[in-house]
Amino acid sequence: MPDSNINELVNRFIAVQFSVTKKAESFIKEEISSDLTNDQHYTLRYIHNIGSCTSSDLAEEFEVNKSAITAIINRLFERGLIQRTRDEKDRRVVYLALTPKGKELFLKTEERIANLVESFISSFEQEEIEQFINTYEKLNQILIDKKQLEE
Amino acid sequence: MPDSNINELVNRFIAVQFSVTKKAESFIKEEISSDLTNDQHYTLRYIHNIGSCTSSDLAEEFEVNKSAITAIINRLFERGLIQRTRDEKDRRVVYLALTPKGKELFLKTEERIANLVESFISSFEQEEIEQFINTYEKLNQILIDKKQLEE
DNA sequence: ATCGAACAGTTCAACTGTTGAACTATTAAT
DNA sequence: ATTAATAGTTCAACAGTTGAACTGTTCGAT
């Protein structure tokens, strides 16, 4: 790629990534804040999609310390949205899963978010948005690979 | 767009947007956390790019309450990175600008971030990344329009 | 078989960022 | 002139985060 353009592309990318992220977070918050914070929703989403996981899994996925996860899980646990189950074979491990109440609340908020996202992306031609998501997923893979190189 | 695909696109979009954002934030933090938090950097960036602005401008741009901006600005002010100047015509208004020290620190951290972003996007063919950023900017405009409809 | 290292998770203090209400100071409106 | 509105700050309360210290458990090398 010629150097003449790459700085401009980098700056455009930084600006648009920042702006879209801020606005998307703000729309999601508007939609769900009466029920959950955004981070609480993302936590429920991860556990729901994977079925059951540990604090360490979440810490790795969200790239934060385990103690940050403990704090989030404690709040969800106190509200009866998450259950903790000790592994009987390795008693250090605690499995996290959604309670029925947690699952119900998650599905409700996730549906609102999906409707929101659909209202945005349905403005595009299917081919354009598919190409966009394909490139976005490639970028994600590049980030994952770079992360693993660090370890 | 046919309904059969749109749910899948929505889910892929939600997943990849979340994952890229988390990882990007984490890389940036790794790069600059010895000097600034990410939010502090974004604050300096906005003020630097626009030259001079008010707390209210920042609150609108970042979609948070003005008191959240006061807290961030206080920390940057105490470190001598930002200066406050009262408007002599309308003495309610306070203009924020970077001090030389603030500008120097900002340029240093911004360069590190630009190098990071460049290392990611230079993996792509120029045409693909340009198309990606074009669509991303369209999406940004859709979010801006939707935001304005709410007001 | 034991004992020290490694691991999973928690607790705690300290910090950043956020909200929303109450407040100060100033300007605008009628 | 009095009332409204505006710009910004302060404060208490909360969510999220870090990093160190801790508990309890398992693994591994001798």
PDB file of C-alpha atoms in Angstrom, chain B residues 47-137:
ATOM      1  CA  ILE B  47      -9.545  18.994  22.222  1.00  0.00           C
ATOM      2  CA  HIS B  48      -6.380  18.803  20.112  1.00  0.00           C
ATOM      3  CA  ASN B  49      -8.222  18.191  16.838  1.00  0.00           C
ATOM      4  CA  ILE B  50     -10.722  20.975  17.413  1.00  0.00           C
ATOM      5  CA  GLY B  51      -8.197  23.342  18.999  1.00  0.00           C
ATOM      6  CA  SER B  52     -10.418  24.638  21.767  1.00  0.00           C
ATOM      7  CA  CYS B  53     -13.817  23.600  23.113  1.00  0.00           C
ATOM      8  CA  THR B  54     -16.096  23.651  26.142  1.00  0.00           C
ATOM      9  CA  SER B  55     -17.138  20.987  28.642  1.00  0.00           C
ATOM     10  CA  SER B  56     -20.549  20.932  27.035  1.00  0.00           C
ATOM     11  CA  ASP B  57     -19.045  20.155  23.618  1.00  0.00           C
ATOM     12  CA  LEU B  58     -17.184  17.212  25.107  1.00  0.00           C
ATOM     13  CA  ALA B  59     -20.252  15.973  26.958  1.00  0.00           C
ATOM     14  CA  GLU B  60     -22.235  16.013  23.729  1.00  0.00           C
ATOM     15  CA  GLU B  61     -19.485  14.349  21.700  1.00  0.00           C
ATOM     16  CA  PHE B  62     -18.918  11.572  24.258  1.00  0.00           C
ATOM     17  CA  GLU B  63     -22.619  11.310  25.120  1.00  0.00           C
ATOM     18  CA  VAL B  64     -22.143  11.619  28.861  1.00  0.00           C
ATOM     19  CA  ASN B  65     -23.267  14.103  31.520  1.00  0.00           C
ATOM     20  CA  LYS B  66     -21.315  17.274  31.941  1.00  0.00           C
ATOM     21  CA  SER B  67     -20.283  16.260  35.441  1.00  0.00           C
ATOM     22  CA  ALA B  68     -18.432  13.261  33.978  1.00  0.00           C
ATOM     23  CA  ILE B  69     -16.444  15.662  31.821  1.00  0.00           C
ATOM     24  CA  THR B  70     -15.653  17.882  34.799  1.00  0.00           C
ATOM     25  CA  ALA B  71     -14.121  14.877  36.558  1.00  0.00           C
ATOM     26  CA  ILE B  72     -11.932  13.913  33.594  1.00  0.00           C
ATOM     27  CA  ILE B  73     -10.871  17.502  32.938  1.00  0.00           C
ATOM     28  CA  ASN B  74     -10.003  18.034  36.609  1.00  0.00           C
ATOM     29  CA  ARG B  75      -7.539  15.140  36.485  1.00  0.00           C
ATOM     30  CA  LEU B  76      -5.941  16.378  33.263  1.00  0.00           C
ATOM     31  CA  PHE B  77      -5.865  19.936  34.630  1.00  0.00           C
ATOM     32  CA  GLU B  78      -4.124  18.851  37.835  1.00  0.00           C
ATOM     33  CA  ARG B  79      -1.443  17.205  35.714  1.00  0.00           C
ATOM     34  CA  GLY B  80      -0.945  20.406  33.744  1.00  0.00           C
ATOM     35  CA  LEU B  81      -2.113  18.894  30.453  1.00  0.00           C
ATOM     36  CA  ILE B  82      -5.097  21.188  29.917  1.00  0.00           C
ATOM     37  CA  GLN B  83      -5.736  24.872  30.450  1.00  0.00           C
ATOM     38  CA  ARG B  84      -9.041  26.536  31.271  1.00  0.00           C
ATOM     39  CA  THR B  85      -9.825  30.003  29.942  1.00  0.00           C
ATOM     40  CA  ARG B  86     -12.966  31.920  30.885  1.00  0.00           C
ATOM     41  CA  ASP B  87     -14.803  33.627  28.037  1.00  0.00           C
ATOM     42  CA  GLU B  88     -14.673  37.354  28.770  1.00  0.00           C
ATOM     43  CA  LYS B  89     -17.916  38.024  26.890  1.00  0.00           C
ATOM     44  CA  ASP B  90     -19.975  35.194  28.398  1.00  0.00           C
ATOM     45  CA  ARG B  91     -18.442  34.482  31.753  1.00  0.00           C
ATOM     46  CA  ARG B  92     -20.347  31.208  32.192  1.00  0.00           C
ATOM     47  CA  VAL B  93     -18.249  29.602  29.466  1.00  0.00           C
ATOM     48  CA  VAL B  94     -14.839  27.991  30.039  1.00  0.00           C
ATOM     49  CA  TYR B  95     -12.689  27.141  27.027  1.00  0.00           C
ATOM     50  CA  LEU B  96     -10.500  24.063  27.248  1.00  0.00           C
ATOM     51  CA  ALA B  97      -7.217  23.751  25.353  1.00  0.00           C
ATOM     52  CA  LEU B  98      -4.080  21.622  25.586  1.00  0.00           C
ATOM     53  CA  THR B  99      -1.038  23.090  27.296  1.00  0.00           C
ATOM     54  CA  PRO B 100       2.284  22.569  25.478  1.00  0.00           C
ATOM     55  CA  LYS B 101       2.925  19.676  27.858  1.00  0.00           C
ATOM     56  CA  GLY B 102      -0.502  18.238  27.059  1.00  0.00           C
ATOM     57  CA  LYS B 103       0.051  18.570  23.339  1.00  0.00           C
ATOM     58  CA  GLU B 104       3.437  16.901  23.553  1.00  0.00           C
ATOM     59  CA  LEU B 105       2.060  13.963  25.514  1.00  0.00           C
ATOM     60  CA  PHE B 106      -0.944  13.635  23.222  1.00  0.00           C
ATOM     61  CA  LEU B 107       1.183  13.581  20.047  1.00  0.00           C
ATOM     62  CA  LYS B 108       3.417  10.937  21.570  1.00  0.00           C
ATOM     63  CA  THR B 109       0.564   8.612  22.533  1.00  0.00           C
ATOM     64  CA  GLU B 110      -1.378   9.286  19.326  1.00  0.00           C
ATOM     65  CA  GLU B 111       1.628   8.298  17.260  1.00  0.00           C
ATOM     66  CA  ARG B 112       1.905   4.999  19.082  1.00  0.00           C
ATOM     67  CA  ILE B 113      -1.763   4.313  18.425  1.00  0.00           C
ATOM     68  CA  ALA B 114      -1.449   5.257  14.756  1.00  0.00           C
ATOM     69  CA  ASN B 115       1.465   2.842  14.376  1.00  0.00           C
ATOM     70  CA  LEU B 116      -0.633   0.139  15.972  1.00  0.00           C
ATOM     71  CA  VAL B 117      -3.587   0.760  13.669  1.00  0.00           C
ATOM     72  CA  GLU B 118      -1.305   0.930  10.653  1.00  0.00           C
ATOM     73  CA  SER B 119       0.149  -2.458  11.519  1.00  0.00           C
ATOM     74  CA  PHE B 120      -3.363  -3.893  11.428  1.00  0.00           C
ATOM     75  CA  ILE B 121      -4.801  -2.292   8.350  1.00  0.00           C
ATOM     76  CA  SER B 122      -1.677  -2.651   6.234  1.00  0.00           C
ATOM     77  CA  SER B 123      -2.422  -6.384   6.100  1.00  0.00           C
ATOM     78  CA  PHE B 124      -5.281  -5.589   3.717  1.00  0.00           C
ATOM     79  CA  GLU B 125      -5.383  -4.735   0.062  1.00  0.00           C
ATOM     80  CA  GLN B 126      -5.893  -1.014  -0.256  1.00  0.00           C
ATOM     81  CA  GLU B 127      -9.166  -1.454  -2.135  1.00  0.00           C
ATOM     82  CA  GLU B 128     -10.636  -3.711   0.535  1.00  0.00           C
ATOM     83  CA  ILE B 129      -9.749  -1.431   3.428  1.00  0.00           C
ATOM     84  CA  GLU B 130     -10.981   1.648   1.567  1.00  0.00           C
ATOM     85  CA  GLN B 131     -14.314  -0.011   0.862  1.00  0.00           C
ATOM     86  CA  PHE B 132     -14.478  -1.099   4.490  1.00  0.00           C
ATOM     87  CA  ILE B 133     -13.863   2.389   5.820  1.00  0.00           C
ATOM     88  CA  ASN B 134     -16.349   3.859   3.350  1.00  0.00           C
ATOM     89  CA  THR B 135     -19.097   1.553   4.597  1.00  0.00           C
ATOM     90  CA  TYR B 136     -18.052   2.192   8.192  1.00  0.00           C
ATOM     91  CA  GLU B 137     -18.385   5.930   7.620  1.00  0.00           C
TER      92      GLU B 137
END
